mmCIF file of C-alpha atoms in Angstrom:
data_model
loop_
_atom_site.group_PDB
_atom_site.id
_atom_site.type_symbol
_atom_site.label_atom_id
_atom_site.label_comp_id
_atom_site.label_asym_id
_atom_site.label_seq_id
_atom_site.Cartn_x
_atom_site.Cartn_y
_atom_site.Cartn_z
ATOM 1 C CA MET A 221 59.284 137.463 122.561
ATOM 2 C CA THR A 222 57.282 134.300 121.528
ATOM 3 C CA ALA A 223 57.784 131.033 120.809
ATOM 4 C CA ASN A 224 56.861 128.183 118.534
ATOM 5 C CA GLY A 225 57.152 124.796 119.488
ATOM 6 C CA GLY A 226 60.124 125.647 121.323
ATOM 7 C CA GLN A 227 62.217 127.804 118.617
ATOM 8 C CA TRP A 228 62.835 131.205 118.972
ATOM 9 C CA ALA A 229 62.499 134.678 117.285
ATOM 10 C CA ALA A 230 66.105 136.061 116.435
ATOM 11 C CA ALA A 231 66.174 138.327 119.363
ATOM 12 C CA GLY A 232 64.357 138.891 122.805
ATOM 13 C CA SER A 233 62.530 141.479 124.231
ATOM 14 C CA GLY A 234 65.042 142.510 126.286
ATOM 15 C CA GLY A 235 67.633 142.414 123.555
ATOM 16 C CA LEU A 236 69.180 139.196 124.990
ATOM 17 C CA PRO A 237 70.401 137.295 122.243
ATOM 18 C CA VAL A 238 68.524 133.992 121.587
ATOM 19 C CA SER A 239 68.913 130.713 119.941
ATOM 20 C CA ALA A 240 66.463 128.059 117.401
ATOM 21 C CA PHE A 241 67.640 125.151 120.369
ATOM 22 C CA ALA A 242 66.857 127.584 123.215
ATOM 23 C CA PRO A 243 64.479 125.677 125.163
ATOM 24 C CA THR A 244 61.181 127.104 126.257
ATOM 25 C CA GLY A 245 61.465 129.732 128.906
ATOM 26 C CA TRP A 246 65.213 130.678 128.297
ATOM 27 C CA ALA A 247 65.873 133.944 126.990
ATOM 28 C CA TYR A 248 68.738 132.594 125.367
ATOM 29 C CA ALA A 249 70.397 129.306 124.552
ATOM 30 C CA PRO A 250 73.092 127.645 126.622
ATOM 31 C CA SER A 251 76.508 126.442 124.942
ATOM 32 C CA ALA A 252 75.999 123.458 123.512
ATOM 33 C CA PRO A 253 77.087 120.115 125.245
ATOM 34 C CA GLN A 254 80.896 119.212 123.996
ATOM 35 C CA PRO A 255 81.555 115.657 125.244
ATOM 36 C CA GLY A 256 84.375 115.342 122.590
ATOM 37 C CA ILE A 257 85.919 117.107 120.002
ATOM 38 C CA VAL A 258 82.747 119.005 118.422
ATOM 39 C CA PRO A 259 80.247 120.772 119.939
ATOM 40 C CA LEU A 260 76.809 119.061 119.763
ATOM 41 C CA ARG A 261 74.985 121.565 117.374
ATOM 42 C CA PRO A 262 75.173 122.711 113.812
ATOM 43 C CA LEU A 263 78.810 122.887 113.015
ATOM 44 C CA ASP A 264 80.028 125.251 110.758
ATOM 45 C CA SER A 265 83.202 125.204 108.714
ATOM 46 C CA GLY A 266 85.308 126.344 111.748
ATOM 47 C CA ASP A 267 83.722 123.718 114.204
ATOM 48 C CA ILE A 268 84.833 121.134 111.368
ATOM 49 C CA MET A 269 88.518 122.145 110.976
ATOM 50 C CA ARG A 270 88.778 122.615 114.515
ATOM 51 C CA GLY A 271 87.597 119.173 115.363
ATOM 52 C CA VAL A 272 89.823 117.748 112.836
ATOM 53 C CA LEU A 273 93.150 119.375 113.847
ATOM 54 C CA THR A 274 92.104 118.478 117.516
ATOM 55 C CA THR A 275 91.069 114.796 116.341
ATOM 56 C CA LEU A 276 94.550 114.437 115.155
ATOM 57 C CA PRO A 277 96.797 114.650 118.247
ATOM 58 C CA ARG A 278 94.109 113.465 120.512
ATOM 59 C CA TYR A 279 94.157 109.923 118.575
ATOM 60 C CA ALA A 280 97.306 109.998 116.815
ATOM 61 C CA ARG A 281 97.916 106.273 117.705
ATOM 62 C CA PRO A 282 94.778 104.509 116.730
ATOM 63 C CA LEU A 283 94.720 106.849 113.291
ATOM 64 C CA TYR A 284 98.501 106.429 112.457
ATOM 65 C CA LEU A 285 99.847 103.283 113.785
ATOM 66 C CA PRO A 286 97.475 100.892 111.758
ATOM 67 C CA LEU A 287 98.765 103.586 108.314
ATOM 68 C CA LEU A 288 101.991 103.576 109.344
ATOM 69 C CA SER A 289 102.098 99.544 108.869
ATOM 70 C CA PHE A 290 100.277 100.387 105.413
ATOM 71 C CA ALA A 291 102.732 102.957 104.622
ATOM 72 C CA LEU A 292 105.550 100.352 105.380
ATOM 73 C CA GLY A 293 104.570 97.570 103.296
ATOM 74 C CA PHE A 294 103.574 100.830 100.619
ATOM 75 C CA THR A 295 107.112 102.165 100.747
ATOM 76 C CA VAL A 296 108.856 98.271 100.132
ATOM 77 C CA LEU A 297 106.408 98.064 97.216
ATOM 78 C CA LEU A 298 107.158 101.215 96.085
ATOM 79 C CA SER A 299 110.643 100.773 95.633
ATOM 80 C CA GLY A 300 110.623 97.275 94.468
ATOM 81 C CA CYS A 301 108.392 98.413 91.646
ATOM 82 C CA ALA A 302 110.752 101.577 91.075
ATOM 83 C CA PHE A 303 113.831 99.469 90.750
ATOM 84 C CA ALA A 304 111.879 96.798 88.317
ATOM 85 C CA ALA A 305 111.099 99.664 86.173
ATOM 86 C CA TRP A 306 114.056 101.135 86.131
ATOM 87 C CA ALA A 307 115.891 97.751 85.047
ATOM 88 C CA LEU A 308 113.456 97.475 82.186
ATOM 89 C CA ILE A 309 113.976 101.173 81.389
ATOM 90 C CA THR A 310 117.713 100.875 81.255
ATOM 91 C CA PRO A 311 117.756 98.950 77.768
ATOM 92 C CA LEU A 312 115.597 100.810 75.726
ATOM 93 C CA PRO A 313 117.255 102.966 72.866
ATOM 94 C CA ALA A 314 118.425 106.460 73.953
ATOM 95 C CA SER A 315 116.546 109.398 73.273
ATOM 96 C CA GLY A 316 116.118 110.207 69.535
ATOM 97 C CA ALA A 317 117.054 106.837 68.542
ATOM 98 C CA ARG A 318 113.814 104.815 66.575
ATOM 99 C CA MET A 319 111.846 102.653 68.789
ATOM 100 C CA THR A 320 110.524 99.308 67.688
ATOM 101 C CA THR A 321 108.001 97.264 68.186
ATOM 102 C CA HIS A 322 109.430 95.316 70.887
ATOM 103 C CA HIS A 323 110.743 98.329 72.943
ATOM 104 C CA LEU A 324 107.021 99.847 73.084
ATOM 105 C CA LEU A 325 105.950 95.976 74.671
ATOM 106 C CA GLU A 326 108.795 96.792 76.804
ATOM 107 C CA VAL A 327 107.468 100.249 77.808
ATOM 108 C CA ALA A 328 104.109 98.633 78.336
ATOM 109 C CA GLY A 329 105.769 96.144 80.921
ATOM 110 C CA VAL A 330 107.059 99.106 82.642
ATOM 111 C CA ILE A 331 104.231 100.921 82.936
ATOM 112 C CA ALA A 332 102.283 97.595 84.332
ATOM 113 C CA VAL A 333 105.298 96.573 86.733
ATOM 114 C CA ALA A 334 105.722 100.059 88.009
ATOM 115 C CA ALA A 335 101.671 101.314 87.542
ATOM 116 C CA LEU A 336 99.413 98.057 88.620
ATOM 117 C CA PRO A 337 100.501 96.973 92.026
ATOM 118 C CA LEU A 338 100.678 100.340 93.102
ATOM 119 C CA LEU A 339 96.955 101.345 92.165
ATOM 120 C CA VAL A 340 95.673 98.357 93.682
ATOM 121 C CA LEU A 341 97.225 98.958 97.047
ATOM 122 C CA ALA A 342 96.671 102.750 97.426
ATOM 123 C CA THR A 343 93.142 101.595 96.342
ATOM 124 C CA VAL A 344 93.036 99.353 99.537
ATOM 125 C CA VAL A 345 94.852 101.646 101.806
ATOM 126 C CA TYR A 346 92.548 104.869 101.321
ATOM 127 C CA ALA A 347 89.567 102.055 101.793
ATOM 128 C CA ALA A 348 91.380 101.391 105.037
ATOM 129 C CA ASN A 349 92.092 104.805 105.925
ATOM 130 C CA ALA A 350 88.564 105.948 105.296
ATOM 131 C CA ALA A 351 87.109 103.136 107.449
ATOM 132 C CA LEU A 352 89.402 103.377 110.362
ATOM 133 C CA GLY A 353 89.327 107.437 110.436
ATOM 134 C CA THR A 354 85.681 107.619 110.297
ATOM 135 C CA THR A 355 85.424 104.755 113.297
ATOM 136 C CA VAL A 356 87.708 106.902 115.280
ATOM 137 C CA LEU A 357 85.978 109.831 114.571
ATOM 138 C CA GLY A 358 82.289 108.589 115.003
ATOM 139 C CA HIS A 359 82.289 106.210 117.854
ATOM 140 C CA TYR A 360 85.209 108.199 119.892
ATOM 141 C CA ALA A 361 86.354 111.254 119.164
ATOM 142 C CA VAL A 362 83.042 112.669 118.764
ATOM 143 C CA LEU A 363 81.535 111.047 122.094
ATOM 144 C CA GLY A 364 84.777 111.658 124.213
ATOM 145 C CA ARG A 365 85.582 108.081 124.625
ATOM 146 C CA ARG A 366 89.279 108.088 125.976
ATOM 147 C CA PRO A 367 91.533 105.919 125.653
ATOM 148 C CA LEU A 368 91.544 103.745 122.218
ATOM 149 C CA SER A 369 94.447 101.395 121.622
ATOM 150 C CA ALA A 370 95.305 100.934 117.694
ATOM 151 C CA ARG A 371 94.982 97.341 118.099
ATOM 152 C CA GLN A 372 90.966 97.815 118.823
ATOM 153 C CA ALA A 373 90.904 100.620 116.283
ATOM 154 C CA TRP A 374 91.766 98.457 114.238
ATOM 155 C CA ALA A 375 89.751 95.789 114.578
ATOM 156 C CA GLU A 376 86.457 97.698 114.822
ATOM 157 C CA SER A 377 86.800 99.456 111.532
ATOM 158 C CA ARG A 378 88.077 96.177 109.652
ATOM 159 C CA ARG A 379 85.101 94.566 109.589
ATOM 160 C CA HIS A 380 83.929 97.899 107.581
ATOM 161 C CA LEU A 381 86.346 97.809 105.012
ATOM 162 C CA TRP A 382 85.296 95.737 102.523
ATOM 163 C CA ARG A 383 81.851 97.805 102.319
ATOM 164 C CA VAL A 384 83.806 101.133 102.210
ATOM 165 C CA LEU A 385 85.737 99.555 99.224
ATOM 166 C CA GLY A 386 82.493 98.883 97.832
ATOM 167 C CA THR A 387 81.250 102.007 98.158
ATOM 168 C CA GLN A 388 84.425 104.209 97.208
ATOM 169 C CA LEU A 389 84.470 101.605 93.618
ATOM 170 C CA LEU A 390 80.927 102.085 93.133
ATOM 171 C CA ILE A 391 81.270 105.769 93.182
ATOM 172 C CA SER A 392 83.933 105.808 91.044
ATOM 173 C CA LEU A 393 82.396 103.513 88.349
ATOM 174 C CA THR A 394 79.363 105.804 88.474
ATOM 175 C CA THR A 395 81.230 108.944 87.662
ATOM 176 C CA VAL A 396 83.094 107.012 85.555
ATOM 177 C CA ALA A 397 79.994 106.062 83.793
ATOM 178 C CA ILE A 398 78.541 109.893 83.344
ATOM 179 C CA LEU A 399 81.842 110.592 81.672
ATOM 180 C CA LEU A 400 80.893 107.799 79.315
ATOM 181 C CA ALA A 401 77.069 108.899 78.678
ATOM 182 C CA SER A 402 77.978 112.364 77.611
ATOM 183 C CA THR A 403 81.036 111.422 75.230
ATOM 184 C CA LEU A 404 80.020 107.784 73.916
ATOM 185 C CA PRO A 405 77.091 108.810 71.343
ATOM 186 C CA ALA A 406 79.451 110.980 69.093
ATOM 187 C CA ILE A 407 82.279 108.390 69.538
ATOM 188 C CA LEU A 408 79.618 105.847 68.000
ATOM 189 C CA LEU A 409 78.221 108.649 65.373
ATOM 190 C CA GLY A 410 81.705 109.523 64.554
ATOM 191 C CA THR A 411 82.424 105.551 63.738
ATOM 192 C CA ILE A 412 79.311 105.150 61.879
ATOM 193 C CA LEU A 413 79.900 107.573 59.632
ATOM 194 C CA HIS A 414 83.219 107.562 59.450
ATOM 195 C CA SER A 415 83.844 110.927 60.720
ATOM 196 C CA THR A 416 86.827 112.268 62.331
ATOM 197 C CA THR A 417 84.630 115.733 63.143
ATOM 198 C CA ALA A 418 81.811 113.722 64.834
ATOM 199 C CA ALA A 419 84.152 111.709 66.935
ATOM 200 C CA ALA A 420 86.109 114.997 67.971
ATOM 201 C CA PHE A 421 82.668 116.743 69.085
ATOM 202 C CA SER A 422 82.876 114.128 72.114
ATOM 203 C CA LEU A 423 85.756 116.073 73.079
ATOM 204 C CA LEU A 424 83.019 119.384 73.661
ATOM 205 C CA LEU A 425 80.816 117.130 74.914
ATOM 206 C CA LEU A 426 82.973 115.907 77.649
ATOM 207 C CA ILE A 427 82.354 119.179 79.635
ATOM 208 C CA PRO A 428 78.867 118.269 80.596
ATOM 209 C CA GLY A 429 80.118 115.291 81.492
ATOM 210 C CA LEU A 430 82.876 116.615 83.829
ATOM 211 C CA LEU A 431 80.161 118.718 85.372
ATOM 212 C CA GLY A 432 77.935 116.009 86.063
ATOM 213 C CA ALA A 433 80.724 113.732 87.630
ATOM 214 C CA LEU A 434 81.558 116.412 89.656
ATOM 215 C CA TYR A 435 77.953 117.060 90.757
ATOM 216 C CA ALA A 436 77.730 113.122 91.588
ATOM 217 C CA GLY A 437 80.551 113.159 93.325
ATOM 218 C CA GLY A 438 79.904 116.171 95.629
ATOM 219 C CA ARG A 439 76.296 114.460 96.827
ATOM 220 C CA LEU A 440 78.047 111.463 97.251
ATOM 221 C CA LEU A 441 80.709 112.540 99.766
ATOM 222 C CA LEU A 442 78.980 111.125 102.756
ATOM 223 C CA ALA A 443 78.458 107.628 101.262
ATOM 224 C CA VAL A 444 81.340 106.032 102.932
ATOM 225 C CA PRO A 445 80.837 107.464 106.475
ATOM 226 C CA VAL A 446 77.018 106.259 105.958
ATOM 227 C CA THR A 447 78.925 103.316 105.373
ATOM 228 C CA VAL A 448 80.515 103.223 108.606
ATOM 229 C CA LEU A 449 78.218 104.852 110.430
ATOM 230 C CA GLU A 450 75.097 103.062 109.809
ATOM 231 C CA ASN A 451 76.575 99.940 108.957
ATOM 232 C CA LYS A 452 74.913 99.944 105.129
ATOM 233 C CA ARG A 453 75.741 98.563 102.246
ATOM 234 C CA PRO A 454 77.012 100.635 99.327
ATOM 235 C CA ALA A 455 74.001 101.042 97.168
ATOM 236 C CA ALA A 456 72.168 101.882 100.158
ATOM 237 C CA ALA A 457 74.740 103.619 101.354
ATOM 238 C CA MET A 458 75.101 105.815 98.266
ATOM 239 C CA ARG A 459 71.192 106.435 98.282
ATOM 240 C CA ARG A 460 71.708 107.704 101.544
ATOM 241 C CA ALA A 461 73.777 110.109 101.128
ATOM 242 C CA TRP A 462 72.799 111.802 98.307
ATOM 243 C CA THR A 463 69.391 112.208 100.254
ATOM 244 C CA LEU A 464 71.441 114.026 103.421
ATOM 245 C CA SER A 465 73.497 116.062 101.026
ATOM 246 C CA HIS A 466 70.327 117.839 99.439
ATOM 247 C CA GLY A 467 70.467 121.180 99.369
ATOM 248 C CA ALA A 468 74.083 121.301 100.828
ATOM 249 C CA TRP A 469 76.365 120.670 97.815
ATOM 250 C CA TRP A 470 78.311 123.503 97.396
ATOM 251 C CA ARG A 471 79.317 123.411 101.393
ATOM 252 C CA GLY A 472 79.959 120.059 101.491
ATOM 253 C CA VAL A 473 82.260 120.373 98.553
ATOM 254 C CA GLY A 474 84.105 123.795 100.016
ATOM 255 C CA VAL A 475 84.659 122.130 103.255
ATOM 256 C CA ALA A 476 86.512 119.281 101.665
ATOM 257 C CA CYS A 477 88.367 121.189 99.462
ATOM 258 C CA LEU A 478 89.465 122.885 102.141
ATOM 259 C CA ALA A 479 90.560 120.166 104.035
ATOM 260 C CA ARG A 480 92.468 118.140 101.248
ATOM 261 C CA MET A 481 94.340 121.953 100.333
ATOM 262 C CA ILE A 482 95.287 121.773 103.982
ATOM 263 C CA GLY A 483 96.817 118.451 103.476
ATOM 264 C CA TYR A 484 98.598 119.178 100.301
ATOM 265 C CA ALA A 485 99.831 122.421 101.232
ATOM 266 C CA ALA A 486 102.202 120.331 104.308
ATOM 267 C CA THR A 487 103.130 117.991 101.755
ATOM 268 C CA GLN A 488 103.912 120.426 99.467
ATOM 269 C CA LEU A 489 106.286 121.705 102.305
ATOM 270 C CA ILE A 490 107.818 118.259 103.611
ATOM 271 C CA THR A 491 108.362 116.865 100.077
ATOM 272 C CA THR A 492 110.448 120.800 99.109
ATOM 273 C CA VAL A 493 112.283 120.055 102.103
ATOM 274 C CA ALA A 494 113.353 116.514 101.213
ATOM 275 C CA GLY A 495 113.887 117.240 97.438
ATOM 276 C CA THR A 496 116.286 119.541 98.518
ATOM 277 C CA ILE A 497 117.844 117.241 100.701
ATOM 278 C CA ALA A 498 118.294 114.667 97.778
ATOM 279 C CA THR A 499 119.791 117.416 95.698
ATOM 280 C CA GLN A 500 122.255 117.460 97.859
ATOM 281 C CA LEU A 501 122.775 113.668 98.492
ATOM 282 C CA ALA A 502 123.028 112.815 94.469
ATOM 283 C CA PRO A 503 126.340 112.637 92.859
ATOM 284 C CA LEU A 504 127.212 116.118 91.000
ATOM 285 C CA GLY A 505 125.464 116.001 87.837
ATOM 286 C CA ALA A 506 123.412 112.899 88.552
ATOM 287 C CA LEU A 507 120.093 114.702 88.038
ATOM 288 C CA ASP A 508 120.708 115.786 84.798
ATOM 289 C CA GLY A 509 123.052 113.031 83.212
ATOM 290 C CA THR A 510 126.214 115.295 83.306
ATOM 291 C CA ARG A 511 129.378 115.918 85.272
ATOM 292 C CA SER A 512 131.877 119.041 84.325
ATOM 293 C CA GLY A 513 129.904 118.907 81.165
ATOM 294 C CA GLN A 514 130.404 115.533 80.261
ATOM 295 C CA SER A 515 128.077 112.685 79.677
ATOM 296 C CA PHE A 516 128.259 109.466 82.066
ATOM 297 C CA PRO A 517 125.831 106.540 82.758
ATOM 298 C CA LEU A 518 123.822 106.988 85.932
ATOM 299 C CA SER A 519 124.004 103.644 87.927
ATOM 300 C CA ALA A 520 121.466 102.662 90.538
ATOM 301 C CA ALA A 521 123.496 102.874 93.151
ATOM 302 C CA ASP A 522 123.823 106.449 92.070
ATOM 303 C CA LEU A 523 120.511 107.216 92.825
ATOM 304 C CA VAL A 524 119.515 104.352 96.089
ATOM 305 C CA LEU A 525 120.033 107.193 98.621
ATOM 306 C CA PRO A 526 118.262 110.302 97.222
ATOM 307 C CA ALA A 527 115.387 108.181 96.020
ATOM 308 C CA THR A 528 115.307 106.755 99.312
ATOM 309 C CA VAL A 529 114.852 109.994 101.020
ATOM 310 C CA VAL A 530 112.247 111.113 98.233
ATOM 311 C CA VAL A 531 110.089 107.827 98.664
ATOM 312 C CA LEU A 532 110.284 108.376 102.656
ATOM 313 C CA ALA A 533 109.007 111.684 102.646
ATOM 314 C CA VAL A 534 106.429 111.301 100.238
ATOM 315 C CA VAL A 535 105.149 108.417 102.239
ATOM 316 C CA THR A 536 105.384 109.906 105.525
ATOM 317 C CA ALA A 537 103.596 113.341 103.754
ATOM 318 C CA ALA A 538 100.631 111.091 102.596
ATOM 319 C CA THR A 539 100.257 109.006 105.762
ATOM 320 C CA LEU A 540 100.390 112.044 107.877
ATOM 321 C CA ARG A 541 97.644 113.915 105.393
ATOM 322 C CA ALA A 542 95.723 110.495 105.041
ATOM 323 C CA PRO A 543 93.264 110.921 108.364
ATOM 324 C CA LEU A 544 92.103 114.741 107.242
ATOM 325 C CA THR A 545 89.756 113.658 104.206
ATOM 326 C CA PRO A 546 87.576 111.042 106.240
ATOM 327 C CA LEU A 547 87.448 112.749 109.473
ATOM 328 C CA THR A 548 86.248 115.837 107.405
ATOM 329 C CA LEU A 549 83.619 113.901 105.853
ATOM 330 C CA GLY A 550 82.879 112.153 109.396
ATOM 331 C CA LEU A 551 82.146 115.813 110.715
ATOM 332 C CA LEU A 552 80.091 116.857 107.717
ATOM 333 C CA TYR A 553 77.883 113.604 108.031
ATOM 334 C CA ILE A 554 77.422 114.675 111.978
ATOM 335 C CA ASP A 555 76.380 118.183 110.940
ATOM 336 C CA ARG A 556 73.734 117.242 108.353
ATOM 337 C CA ARG A 557 72.514 114.646 110.493
ATOM 338 C CA ILE A 558 72.198 117.352 113.575
ATOM 339 C CA ARG A 559 70.584 119.855 110.907
ATOM 340 C CA LEU A 560 68.067 117.428 109.542
ATOM 341 C CA GLU A 561 67.444 114.844 111.927
ATOM 342 C CA ASN A 562 68.355 116.358 115.928
ATOM 343 C CA PHE A 563 70.782 113.978 115.694
ATOM 344 C CA HIS A 564 72.515 115.721 118.424
ATOM 345 C CA ILE A 565 69.846 114.422 120.829
ATOM 346 C CA THR A 566 71.046 110.787 120.107
ATOM 347 C CA LEU A 567 74.875 111.742 120.618
ATOM 348 C CA ALA A 568 74.201 113.863 123.585
ATOM 349 C CA THR A 569 72.671 110.241 125.155
ATOM 350 C CA ALA A 570 75.578 108.233 123.164
ATOM 351 C CA ALA A 571 78.092 110.347 125.207
ATOM 352 C CA GLY A 572 76.280 109.213 128.575
ATOM 353 C CA GLY A 573 76.790 105.306 127.458
ATOM 354 C CA THR A 574 72.888 104.627 126.604
ATOM 355 C CA ALA A 575 73.025 104.740 123.043
ATOM 356 C CA HIS A 576 75.386 103.308 120.107
ATOM 357 C CA TYR A 577 75.506 103.832 116.427
ATOM 358 C CA ALA A 578 74.039 101.307 113.526
ATOM 359 C CA GLY A 579 76.067 97.890 113.738
ATOM 360 C CA ASP A 580 76.434 98.085 117.334
ATOM 361 C CA LYS A 581 74.104 95.292 119.285
ATOM 362 C CA ALA A 582 72.946 97.765 121.936
ATOM 363 C CA PRO A 583 69.496 99.387 121.310
ATOM 364 C CA CYS A 584 69.367 102.892 120.353
ATOM 365 C CA SER A 585 67.527 105.684 122.853
ATOM 366 C CA SER A 586 66.670 107.606 119.696
ATOM 367 C CA ALA A 587 65.872 106.862 116.577
ATOM 368 C CA PRO A 588 64.323 109.207 113.973
ATOM 369 C CA GLY A 589 62.545 106.986 111.698
ATOM 370 C CA ARG A 590 64.444 103.967 110.234
ATOM 371 C CA THR A 591 66.762 105.820 107.739
ATOM 372 C CA GLY A 592 69.553 106.235 109.142
ATOM 373 C CA ALA A 593 68.708 105.911 112.803
ATOM 374 C CA PRO A 594 71.357 104.541 114.696
ATOM 375 C CA GLY A 595 70.194 100.782 116.051
#
């Protein structure tokens, strides 16, 4: 049995299991310390998912109470937009009638009234959820620190909100820019030559653009955890995330997709049950516009109760699954730093109360260089 700088071979002379993390003089590695939700060692996908599912009930109040406040506001705005859009759609001509320019403008107004406020609010809520989930995970769940109130969690995560929002917008602009760069030459060529064939060729160029955007999105998955846990600005966080994810694109994307599949499965179950209940509550024939074979006009009163059930189910399902992605990405970030920078040593020290993440005012007991070291 030989050792090289404290790292051991795959098996000892007596057949005892050994580990790359075993200290010199040990025939096998002792179990990694686990002050919080995950052991302080390189994490596999099972460790990550168990950590996420353990964090949700353990820190349910700080994770969900702020989100429920956002969800309440989102529900009110969604209901208002839905009824405003219904009021604007009602005067439109029936199916098969000719649409005038005035009607088209009304349709555009319906889309603006219904979509734009929801898009803005959804973006802000997503950023707040990412900042909140990453803060709870990195500062408390991994280190085993409890208890944590919802007010305290929101106060700590709120200072990262604008940077997280900027990081998400910058990532979105990056992916859109890649798509435009792949299709813009063909579109310009078709416009200059007045050729629809050249312009249609841009659809083929969209394929490498989509692949490039997917690759860039996978390399930038850790940008939000870097923004929160290392207190970096959006551009610096993206550069840091690109470095951390080198050689781990497939693993990062796969684990993130697994978390989203779990969330969508739970959402589908909730919305299916709510849809069944809404169908029973709706007036007979209200969903297809007929009653006993005779057409009749729909009124808003007929749809208030079933629409309320569906909206509440959708918002509840979205709120329940909201922390899954930031918690998963946060654990992926911690795993990459453990593998690349021996971050488990810093985490073990921080769990003892002598180190802090970047952005805290206390000094760090272990700082492997300036890149991403907690400070």
